Amino acid sequence: MVRFDILTLFPNMFSSPLNESILKRAQQKGLVEIKVHDLRDFSSDKHHTADDYPYGGGRGMVMKPELIIKGIEKVTSPIEGSRVILMTPQGKRFDHAYALKLSWLSQIVIICGRYEGVDERVRKYVDDEISIGDYILSGGELAAMVLLDTVTRLIPGVLGNPGSPEDESFSNRLLEYPQYTRPRKYRGLEVPEVLLSGNHGEIKRWRRMQSLKRTLERRPDLLEQIDLSDEDLSLLSEMRKESDPSK
Ligand code: ADE
């Protein structure tokens, strides 16, 4: 069981994502517990002020340190395996390997930053700063949902298959092969013949080949990090021959 505590100024943003699909089922099965806390509840002034002007001047507002720090102290249990994460575009890039590490913790506290930033003193109370990519969101909420969804899928039992292949690191995996379902022909577009053959060996080989091809074309950086089998190498050379028969 992983417990998530989310500290945000916009708790309503989480209601729909938490009540649909995998995240909903994981909570119902008791595999995760997700608590969303309104940061304004931790403010001491009667107006529940969350932000203020930056010292030194300049544009924009800064999230006040007290609410966040009090929030962290309130929700963090003195248990092993608890981590406090600040969602920020200044953080380390989120990836599969980090998500996998989080999936073994007992508590994950996520702080959603807003406005132009958070008071620097908050960083002393944070274990990790995480960014989901090189672009700026209006706040950390959507980033927190990405993290929440990715980590939850990796918790054993959530997807219903304990030894899931996702235990491997993403960088050790090829991109997925193309998938088809009925109808067999749609607007003149046909399902590849091999998938209808019933020959499982051939299908497996074709899928591996397609994965290799797709990875080579779209993400050659991944291919460099993968341990390729002799069969993969021969499939790759077959592919090169197909694209250039003189090879
Ligand atoms: N807050 C704003 N932009 C973000 C990003 N790219 N990742 C994480 N948190 C953010």
PDB file of C-alpha atoms and ligand atoms in Angstrom:
ATOM      1  CA  MET A   1       0.000   0.000   0.000  1.00  0.00           C
ATOM      2  CA  VAL A   2       1.370   3.390  -1.014  1.00  0.00           C
ATOM      3  CA  ARG A   3      -0.094   6.476   0.570  1.00  0.00           C
ATOM      4  CA  PHE A   4      -0.055   9.668  -1.490  1.00  0.00           C
ATOM      5  CA  ASP A   5      -0.564  13.052   0.142  1.00  0.00           C
ATOM      6  CA  ILE A   6      -1.020  15.859  -2.334  1.00  0.00           C
ATOM      7  CA  LEU A   7      -0.666  19.461  -1.188  1.00  0.00           C
ATOM      8  CA  THR A   8      -2.326  21.884  -3.597  1.00  0.00           C
ATOM      9  CA  LEU A   9      -4.187  25.185  -3.841  1.00  0.00           C
ATOM     10  CA  PHE A  10      -6.585  23.535  -6.324  1.00  0.00           C
ATOM     11  CA  PRO A  11      -7.818  20.271  -4.771  1.00  0.00           C
ATOM     12  CA  ASN A  12     -10.826  20.094  -7.119  1.00  0.00           C
ATOM     13  CA  MET A  13      -8.538  19.542 -10.087  1.00  0.00           C
ATOM     14  CA  PHE A  14      -7.909  16.015  -8.757  1.00  0.00           C
ATOM     15  CA  SER A  15     -11.487  14.832  -8.333  1.00  0.00           C
ATOM     16  CA  SER A  16     -12.092  13.491 -11.811  1.00  0.00           C
ATOM     17  CA  PRO A  17      -8.702  11.782 -12.432  1.00  0.00           C
ATOM     18  CA  LEU A  18      -8.884  10.051  -9.033  1.00  0.00           C
ATOM     19  CA  ASN A  19     -12.362   8.741  -9.707  1.00  0.00           C
ATOM     20  CA  GLU A  20     -11.836   7.034 -13.033  1.00  0.00           C
ATOM     21  CA  SER A  21     -10.200   3.906 -14.362  1.00  0.00           C
ATOM     22  CA  ILE A  22      -6.971   2.540 -12.857  1.00  0.00           C
ATOM     23  CA  LEU A  23      -6.562   5.168 -10.139  1.00  0.00           C
ATOM     24  CA  LYS A  24     -10.097   4.572  -8.946  1.00  0.00           C
ATOM     25  CA  ARG A  25      -9.720   0.794  -8.924  1.00  0.00           C
ATOM     26  CA  ALA A  26      -6.331   0.883  -7.190  1.00  0.00           C
ATOM     27  CA  GLN A  27      -7.917   2.872  -4.347  1.00  0.00           C
ATOM     28  CA  GLN A  28     -10.916   0.558  -4.166  1.00  0.00           C
ATOM     29  CA  LYS A  29      -8.608  -2.467  -3.949  1.00  0.00           C
ATOM     30  CA  GLY A  30      -6.720  -0.783  -1.089  1.00  0.00           C
ATOM     31  CA  LEU A  31      -3.448  -0.765  -3.018  1.00  0.00           C
ATOM     32  CA  VAL A  32      -3.111   3.018  -2.792  1.00  0.00           C
ATOM     33  CA  GLU A  33      -4.564   5.669  -0.559  1.00  0.00           C
ATOM     34  CA  ILE A  34      -4.717   9.152  -2.067  1.00  0.00           C
ATOM     35  CA  LYS A  35      -5.399  12.184   0.099  1.00  0.00           C
ATOM     36  CA  VAL A  36      -5.669  15.626  -1.446  1.00  0.00           C
ATOM     37  CA  HIS A  37      -5.076  18.525   0.962  1.00  0.00           C
ATOM     38  CA  ASP A  38      -5.975  22.166   0.385  1.00  0.00           C
ATOM     39  CA  LEU A  39      -2.876  24.221   1.180  1.00  0.00           C
ATOM     40  CA  ARG A  40      -5.066  27.121   2.279  1.00  0.00           C
ATOM     41  CA  ASP A  41      -6.140  25.038   5.277  1.00  0.00           C
ATOM     42  CA  PHE A  42      -2.616  25.484   6.623  1.00  0.00           C
ATOM     43  CA  SER A  43      -2.587  29.277   6.482  1.00  0.00           C
ATOM     44  CA  SER A  44      -2.963  31.149   9.739  1.00  0.00           C
ATOM     45  CA  ASP A  45      -4.413  34.478   8.533  1.00  0.00           C
ATOM     46  CA  LYS A  46      -8.149  34.854   8.142  1.00  0.00           C
ATOM     47  CA  HIS A  47      -7.949  35.580   4.414  1.00  0.00           C
ATOM     48  CA  HIS A  48      -6.076  32.309   3.802  1.00  0.00           C
ATOM     49  CA  THR A  49      -3.482  34.139   1.757  1.00  0.00           C
ATOM     50  CA  ALA A  50      -1.380  31.738  -0.266  1.00  0.00           C
ATOM     51  CA  ASP A  51       0.975  34.057  -2.116  1.00  0.00           C
ATOM     52  CA  ASP A  52       2.757  37.359  -1.724  1.00  0.00           C
ATOM     53  CA  TYR A  53       4.997  39.810  -3.607  1.00  0.00           C
ATOM     54  CA  PRO A  54       8.610  38.784  -4.160  1.00  0.00           C
ATOM     55  CA  TYR A  55      11.281  40.432  -2.008  1.00  0.00           C
ATOM     56  CA  GLY A  56      13.518  42.465  -4.270  1.00  0.00           C
ATOM     57  CA  GLY A  57      10.645  43.239  -6.575  1.00  0.00           C
ATOM     58  CA  GLY A  58       9.837  41.804  -9.963  1.00  0.00           C
ATOM     59  CA  ARG A  59       6.882  40.295 -11.725  1.00  0.00           C
ATOM     60  CA  GLY A  60       4.503  37.719 -10.319  1.00  0.00           C
ATOM     61  CA  MET A  61       3.741  36.288  -6.941  1.00  0.00           C
ATOM     62  CA  VAL A  62       5.513  33.757  -4.753  1.00  0.00           C
ATOM     63  CA  MET A  63       3.827  30.974  -2.776  1.00  0.00           C
ATOM     64  CA  LYS A  64       4.275  31.611   0.929  1.00  0.00           C
ATOM     65  CA  PRO A  65       6.544  29.164   2.790  1.00  0.00           C
ATOM     66  CA  GLU A  66       4.401  28.656   5.918  1.00  0.00           C
ATOM     67  CA  LEU A  67       1.492  26.877   4.290  1.00  0.00           C
ATOM     68  CA  ILE A  68       3.682  24.425   2.453  1.00  0.00           C
ATOM     69  CA  ILE A  69       5.999  23.694   5.371  1.00  0.00           C
ATOM     70  CA  LYS A  70       3.124  23.327   7.849  1.00  0.00           C
ATOM     71  CA  GLY A  71       1.359  21.111   5.315  1.00  0.00           C
ATOM     72  CA  ILE A  72       4.386  18.861   4.948  1.00  0.00           C
ATOM     73  CA  GLU A  73       4.737  18.576   8.726  1.00  0.00           C
ATOM     74  CA  LYS A  74       1.077  17.789   9.153  1.00  0.00           C
ATOM     75  CA  VAL A  75       0.863  14.990   6.596  1.00  0.00           C
ATOM     76  CA  THR A  76       4.291  13.359   6.830  1.00  0.00           C
ATOM     77  CA  SER A  77       4.300  10.295   9.032  1.00  0.00           C
ATOM     78  CA  PRO A  78       7.457   9.516  10.964  1.00  0.00           C
ATOM     79  CA  ILE A  79       7.702   6.231   9.099  1.00  0.00           C
ATOM     80  CA  GLU A  80      10.425   4.775   6.962  1.00  0.00           C
ATOM     81  CA  GLY A  81       9.993   5.115   3.262  1.00  0.00           C
ATOM     82  CA  SER A  82       8.405   8.549   3.124  1.00  0.00           C
ATOM     83  CA  ARG A  83       9.446  11.048   0.448  1.00  0.00           C
ATOM     84  CA  VAL A  84       8.526  14.685  -0.141  1.00  0.00           C
ATOM     85  CA  ILE A  85       8.471  15.725  -3.788  1.00  0.00           C
ATOM     86  CA  LEU A  86       8.106  19.232  -5.204  1.00  0.00           C
ATOM     87  CA  MET A  87       6.724  19.397  -8.739  1.00  0.00           C
ATOM     88  CA  THR A  88       8.629  22.128 -10.570  1.00  0.00           C
ATOM     89  CA  PRO A  89      10.033  22.730 -14.058  1.00  0.00           C
ATOM     90  CA  GLN A  90      13.385  23.228 -12.313  1.00  0.00           C
ATOM     91  CA  GLY A  91      13.444  19.619 -11.107  1.00  0.00           C
ATOM     92  CA  LYS A  92      15.086  16.430 -12.335  1.00  0.00           C
ATOM     93  CA  ARG A  93      13.310  14.916 -15.324  1.00  0.00           C
ATOM     94  CA  PHE A  94      10.689  12.310 -14.369  1.00  0.00           C
ATOM     95  CA  ASP A  95      11.263   8.868 -15.855  1.00  0.00           C
ATOM     96  CA  HIS A  96      10.344   5.197 -15.521  1.00  0.00           C
ATOM     97  CA  ALA A  97      13.323   4.319 -13.301  1.00  0.00           C
ATOM     98  CA  TYR A  98      12.393   6.984 -10.744  1.00  0.00           C
ATOM     99  CA  ALA A  99       8.700   6.001 -10.873  1.00  0.00           C
ATOM    100  CA  LEU A 100       9.689   2.402 -10.139  1.00  0.00           C
ATOM    101  CA  LYS A 101      11.688   3.488  -7.059  1.00  0.00           C
ATOM    102  CA  LEU A 102       8.705   5.473  -5.784  1.00  0.00           C
ATOM    103  CA  SER A 103       6.381   2.502  -6.224  1.00  0.00           C
ATOM    104  CA  TRP A 104       8.160   0.733  -3.327  1.00  0.00           C
ATOM    105  CA  LEU A 105       7.752   3.574  -0.818  1.00  0.00           C
ATOM    106  CA  SER A 106       5.066   3.689   1.860  1.00  0.00           C
ATOM    107  CA  GLN A 107       4.309   7.405   1.596  1.00  0.00           C
ATOM    108  CA  ILE A 108       4.748   9.977  -1.150  1.00  0.00           C
ATOM    109  CA  VAL A 109       4.028  13.626  -0.367  1.00  0.00           C
ATOM    110  CA  ILE A 110       3.614  15.762  -3.488  1.00  0.00           C
ATOM    111  CA  ILE A 111       3.696  19.555  -3.408  1.00  0.00           C
ATOM    112  CA  CYS A 112       2.112  21.331  -6.337  1.00  0.00           C
ATOM    113  CA  GLY A 113       3.788  24.665  -6.959  1.00  0.00           C
ATOM    114  CA  ARG A 114       1.772  27.516  -8.457  1.00  0.00           C
ATOM    115  CA  TYR A 115       2.247  31.069  -9.580  1.00  0.00           C
ATOM    116  CA  GLU A 116       5.766  32.149 -10.428  1.00  0.00           C
ATOM    117  CA  GLY A 117       7.305  29.870  -7.858  1.00  0.00           C
ATOM    118  CA  VAL A 118       7.546  28.897  -4.220  1.00  0.00           C
ATOM    119  CA  ASP A 119       9.568  30.563  -1.480  1.00  0.00           C
ATOM    120  CA  GLU A 120      13.091  29.134  -1.682  1.00  0.00           C
ATOM    121  CA  ARG A 121      13.054  28.094   2.004  1.00  0.00           C
ATOM    122  CA  VAL A 122      10.564  25.333   1.184  1.00  0.00           C
ATOM    123  CA  ARG A 123      13.351  23.441  -0.572  1.00  0.00           C
ATOM    124  CA  LYS A 124      14.937  22.556   2.778  1.00  0.00           C
ATOM    125  CA  TYR A 125      11.874  20.392   3.528  1.00  0.00           C
ATOM    126  CA  VAL A 126      11.806  18.646   0.180  1.00  0.00           C
ATOM    127  CA  ASP A 127      13.604  15.412  -0.788  1.00  0.00           C
ATOM    128  CA  ASP A 128      13.258  15.572  -4.572  1.00  0.00           C
ATOM    129  CA  GLU A 129      12.321  18.208  -7.148  1.00  0.00           C
ATOM    130  CA  ILE A 130      10.722  16.706 -10.226  1.00  0.00           C
ATOM    131  CA  SER A 131       9.844  18.071 -13.659  1.00  0.00           C
ATOM    132  CA  ILE A 132       7.761  16.139 -16.181  1.00  0.00           C
ATOM    133  CA  GLY A 133       9.322  17.862 -19.175  1.00  0.00           C
ATOM    134  CA  ASP A 134      10.849  20.996 -20.594  1.00  0.00           C
ATOM    135  CA  TYR A 135       7.736  23.130 -20.769  1.00  0.00           C
ATOM    136  CA  ILE A 136       5.873  25.271 -18.251  1.00  0.00           C
ATOM    137  CA  LEU A 137       2.498  24.206 -16.891  1.00  0.00           C
ATOM    138  CA  SER A 138       0.286  26.660 -15.023  1.00  0.00           C
ATOM    139  CA  GLY A 139       1.031  24.695 -11.897  1.00  0.00           C
ATOM    140  CA  GLY A 140       2.293  21.401 -10.510  1.00  0.00           C
ATOM    141  CA  GLU A 141      -1.171  19.761 -10.385  1.00  0.00           C
ATOM    142  CA  LEU A 142      -1.116  18.170 -13.834  1.00  0.00           C
ATOM    143  CA  ALA A 143       2.487  17.088 -13.274  1.00  0.00           C
ATOM    144  CA  ALA A 144       1.478  15.512  -9.950  1.00  0.00           C
ATOM    145  CA  MET A 145      -1.281  13.583 -11.748  1.00  0.00           C
ATOM    146  CA  VAL A 146       1.232  12.262 -14.277  1.00  0.00           C
ATOM    147  CA  LEU A 147       3.449  11.048 -11.440  1.00  0.00           C
ATOM    148  CA  LEU A 148       0.498   9.608  -9.518  1.00  0.00           C
ATOM    149  CA  ASP A 149      -0.780   7.666 -12.515  1.00  0.00           C
ATOM    150  CA  THR A 150       2.637   6.366 -13.576  1.00  0.00           C
ATOM    151  CA  VAL A 151       3.631   5.212 -10.078  1.00  0.00           C
ATOM    152  CA  THR A 152       0.249   3.623  -9.330  1.00  0.00           C
ATOM    153  CA  ARG A 153       0.403   1.439 -12.466  1.00  0.00           C
ATOM    154  CA  LEU A 154       3.708   0.031 -11.204  1.00  0.00           C
ATOM    155  CA  ILE A 155       2.438  -1.022  -7.778  1.00  0.00           C
ATOM    156  CA  PRO A 156       2.176  -4.833  -7.706  1.00  0.00           C
ATOM    157  CA  GLY A 157      -1.440  -5.922  -8.082  1.00  0.00           C
ATOM    158  CA  VAL A 158      -2.728  -2.715  -9.661  1.00  0.00           C
ATOM    159  CA  LEU A 159      -2.669  -4.038 -13.213  1.00  0.00           C
ATOM    160  CA  GLY A 160      -3.555  -7.522 -12.054  1.00  0.00           C
ATOM    161  CA  ASN A 161      -0.298  -9.133 -13.207  1.00  0.00           C
ATOM    162  CA  PRO A 162       2.241  -9.310 -10.373  1.00  0.00           C
ATOM    163  CA  GLY A 163       5.452  -9.975 -12.317  1.00  0.00           C
ATOM    164  CA  SER A 164       4.628  -7.391 -14.956  1.00  0.00           C
ATOM    165  CA  PRO A 165       7.147  -6.772 -17.729  1.00  0.00           C
ATOM    166  CA  GLU A 166       7.102  -3.144 -16.657  1.00  0.00           C
ATOM    167  CA  ASP A 167       9.445  -4.126 -13.852  1.00  0.00           C
ATOM    168  CA  GLU A 168      12.202  -3.703 -16.376  1.00  0.00           C
ATOM    169  CA  SER A 169      13.552  -0.247 -16.901  1.00  0.00           C
ATOM    170  CA  PHE A 170      11.896   1.598 -19.756  1.00  0.00           C
ATOM    171  CA  SER A 171      15.272   2.197 -21.295  1.00  0.00           C
ATOM    172  CA  ASN A 172      15.740  -1.581 -21.566  1.00  0.00           C
ATOM    173  CA  ARG A 173      12.660  -1.905 -23.679  1.00  0.00           C
ATOM    174  CA  LEU A 174      11.880  -1.417 -27.315  1.00  0.00           C
ATOM    175  CA  LEU A 175       8.905   0.640 -28.425  1.00  0.00           C
ATOM    176  CA  GLU A 176       5.666  -1.317 -28.816  1.00  0.00           C
ATOM    177  CA  TYR A 177       4.863  -3.130 -32.071  1.00  0.00           C
ATOM    178  CA  PRO A 178       1.736  -2.105 -34.066  1.00  0.00           C
ATOM    179  CA  GLN A 179      -1.562  -3.551 -32.814  1.00  0.00           C
ATOM    180  CA  TYR A 180      -4.736  -4.310 -34.784  1.00  0.00           C
ATOM    181  CA  THR A 181      -8.253  -5.434 -33.958  1.00  0.00           C
ATOM    182  CA  ARG A 182     -11.383  -6.118 -36.008  1.00  0.00           C
ATOM    183  CA  PRO A 183     -12.431  -5.329 -38.687  1.00  0.00           C
ATOM    184  CA  ARG A 184      -9.885  -7.052 -40.868  1.00  0.00           C
ATOM    185  CA  LYS A 185     -10.292  -4.430 -43.569  1.00  0.00           C
ATOM    186  CA  TYR A 186     -11.263  -0.846 -42.810  1.00  0.00           C
ATOM    187  CA  ARG A 187     -11.506   1.867 -45.485  1.00  0.00           C
ATOM    188  CA  GLY A 188      -9.157  -0.152 -47.640  1.00  0.00           C
ATOM    189  CA  LEU A 189      -6.603  -0.534 -44.847  1.00  0.00           C
ATOM    190  CA  GLU A 190      -5.776  -4.160 -44.103  1.00  0.00           C
ATOM    191  CA  VAL A 191      -4.404  -6.028 -41.131  1.00  0.00           C
ATOM    192  CA  PRO A 192      -0.966  -7.525 -41.931  1.00  0.00           C
ATOM    193  CA  GLU A 193      -1.397 -11.075 -43.219  1.00  0.00           C
ATOM    194  CA  VAL A 194       1.015 -12.622 -40.727  1.00  0.00           C
ATOM    195  CA  LEU A 195      -1.255 -11.705 -37.782  1.00  0.00           C
ATOM    196  CA  LEU A 196      -4.049 -13.771 -39.316  1.00  0.00           C
ATOM    197  CA  SER A 197      -1.815 -16.768 -39.992  1.00  0.00           C
ATOM    198  CA  GLY A 198      -2.142 -18.397 -36.576  1.00  0.00           C
ATOM    199  CA  ASN A 199       1.597 -19.120 -36.732  1.00  0.00           C
ATOM    200  CA  HIS A 200       2.741 -17.993 -33.311  1.00  0.00           C
ATOM    201  CA  GLY A 201       6.442 -18.235 -34.088  1.00  0.00           C
ATOM    202  CA  GLU A 202       6.049 -16.049 -37.168  1.00  0.00           C
ATOM    203  CA  ILE A 203       3.855 -13.563 -35.305  1.00  0.00           C
ATOM    204  CA  LYS A 204       6.392 -13.259 -32.498  1.00  0.00           C
ATOM    205  CA  ARG A 205       9.207 -12.684 -34.990  1.00  0.00           C
ATOM    206  CA  TRP A 206       7.183 -10.097 -36.924  1.00  0.00           C
ATOM    207  CA  ARG A 207       6.326  -8.207 -33.739  1.00  0.00           C
ATOM    208  CA  ARG A 208       9.923  -8.166 -32.560  1.00  0.00           C
ATOM    209  CA  MET A 209      10.982  -6.922 -35.992  1.00  0.00           C
ATOM    210  CA  GLN A 210       8.373  -4.145 -35.926  1.00  0.00           C
ATOM    211  CA  SER A 211       9.475  -3.104 -32.433  1.00  0.00           C
ATOM    212  CA  LEU A 212      13.081  -2.961 -33.556  1.00  0.00           C
ATOM    213  CA  LYS A 213      12.156  -1.025 -36.675  1.00  0.00           C
ATOM    214  CA  ARG A 214      10.027   1.499 -34.794  1.00  0.00           C
ATOM    215  CA  THR A 215      12.688   2.012 -32.145  1.00  0.00           C
ATOM    216  CA  LEU A 216      15.386   2.414 -34.786  1.00  0.00           C
ATOM    217  CA  GLU A 217      13.315   5.007 -36.647  1.00  0.00           C
ATOM    218  CA  ARG A 218      11.891   6.961 -33.715  1.00  0.00           C
ATOM    219  CA  ARG A 219      14.136   6.451 -30.714  1.00  0.00           C
ATOM    220  CA  PRO A 220      17.600   5.279 -31.804  1.00  0.00           C
ATOM    221  CA  ASP A 221      18.857   6.566 -28.423  1.00  0.00           C
ATOM    222  CA  LEU A 222      16.921   3.737 -26.708  1.00  0.00           C
ATOM    223  CA  LEU A 223      18.366   1.114 -29.037  1.00  0.00           C
ATOM    224  CA  GLU A 224      21.882   1.998 -27.954  1.00  0.00           C
ATOM    225  CA  GLN A 225      21.104   1.113 -24.330  1.00  0.00           C
ATOM    226  CA  ILE A 226      19.443  -2.242 -25.011  1.00  0.00           C
ATOM    227  CA  ASP A 227      21.110  -5.656 -24.856  1.00  0.00           C
ATOM    228  CA  LEU A 228      20.191  -7.069 -28.236  1.00  0.00           C
ATOM    229  CA  SER A 229      20.084 -10.838 -28.748  1.00  0.00           C
ATOM    230  CA  ASP A 230      21.745 -12.561 -31.740  1.00  0.00           C
ATOM    231  CA  GLU A 231      18.268 -12.951 -33.186  1.00  0.00           C
ATOM    232  CA  ASP A 232      17.615  -9.192 -32.818  1.00  0.00           C
ATOM    233  CA  LEU A 233      20.878  -8.410 -34.543  1.00  0.00           C
ATOM    234  CA  SER A 234      20.000 -10.700 -37.423  1.00  0.00           C
ATOM    235  CA  LEU A 235      16.524  -9.132 -37.658  1.00  0.00           C
ATOM    236  CA  LEU A 236      18.129  -5.698 -37.766  1.00  0.00           C
ATOM    237  CA  SER A 237      20.485  -6.718 -40.540  1.00  0.00           C
ATOM    238  CA  GLU A 238      17.554  -8.278 -42.425  1.00  0.00           C
ATOM    239  CA  MET A 239      15.752  -4.956 -42.083  1.00  0.00           C
ATOM    240  CA  ARG A 240      18.708  -3.033 -43.410  1.00  0.00           C
ATOM    241  CA  LYS A 241      18.893  -5.422 -46.370  1.00  0.00           C
ATOM    242  CA  GLU A 242      15.191  -4.859 -47.057  1.00  0.00           C
ATOM    243  CA  SER A 243      15.637  -1.104 -47.115  1.00  0.00           C
ATOM    244  CA  ASP A 244      18.847  -1.362 -49.165  1.00  0.00           C
ATOM    245  CA  PRO A 245      19.195  -4.697 -51.027  1.00  0.00           C
ATOM    246  CA  SER A 246      22.865  -4.003 -51.915  1.00  0.00           C
ATOM    247  CA  LYS A 247      23.837  -4.590 -48.250  1.00  0.00           C
TER     248      LYS A 247
HETATM  249  N1  ADE B   1       5.121  22.983 -12.848  1.00  0.00           N
HETATM  250  C1  ADE B   1       5.088  23.764 -13.944  1.00  0.00           C
HETATM  251  N2  ADE B   1       5.652  23.170 -14.997  1.00  0.00           N
HETATM  252  C2  ADE B   1       6.061  21.933 -14.563  1.00  0.00           C
HETATM  253  C3  ADE B   1       6.715  20.843 -15.188  1.00  0.00           C
HETATM  254  N3  ADE B   1       7.079  20.867 -16.456  1.00  0.00           N
HETATM  255  N4  ADE B   1       6.975  19.754 -14.426  1.00  0.00           N
HETATM  256  C4  ADE B   1       6.640  19.726 -13.123  1.00  0.00           C
HETATM  257  N5  ADE B   1       6.016  20.715 -12.484  1.00  0.00           N
HETATM  258  C5  ADE B   1       5.724  21.817 -13.194  1.00  0.00           C
END
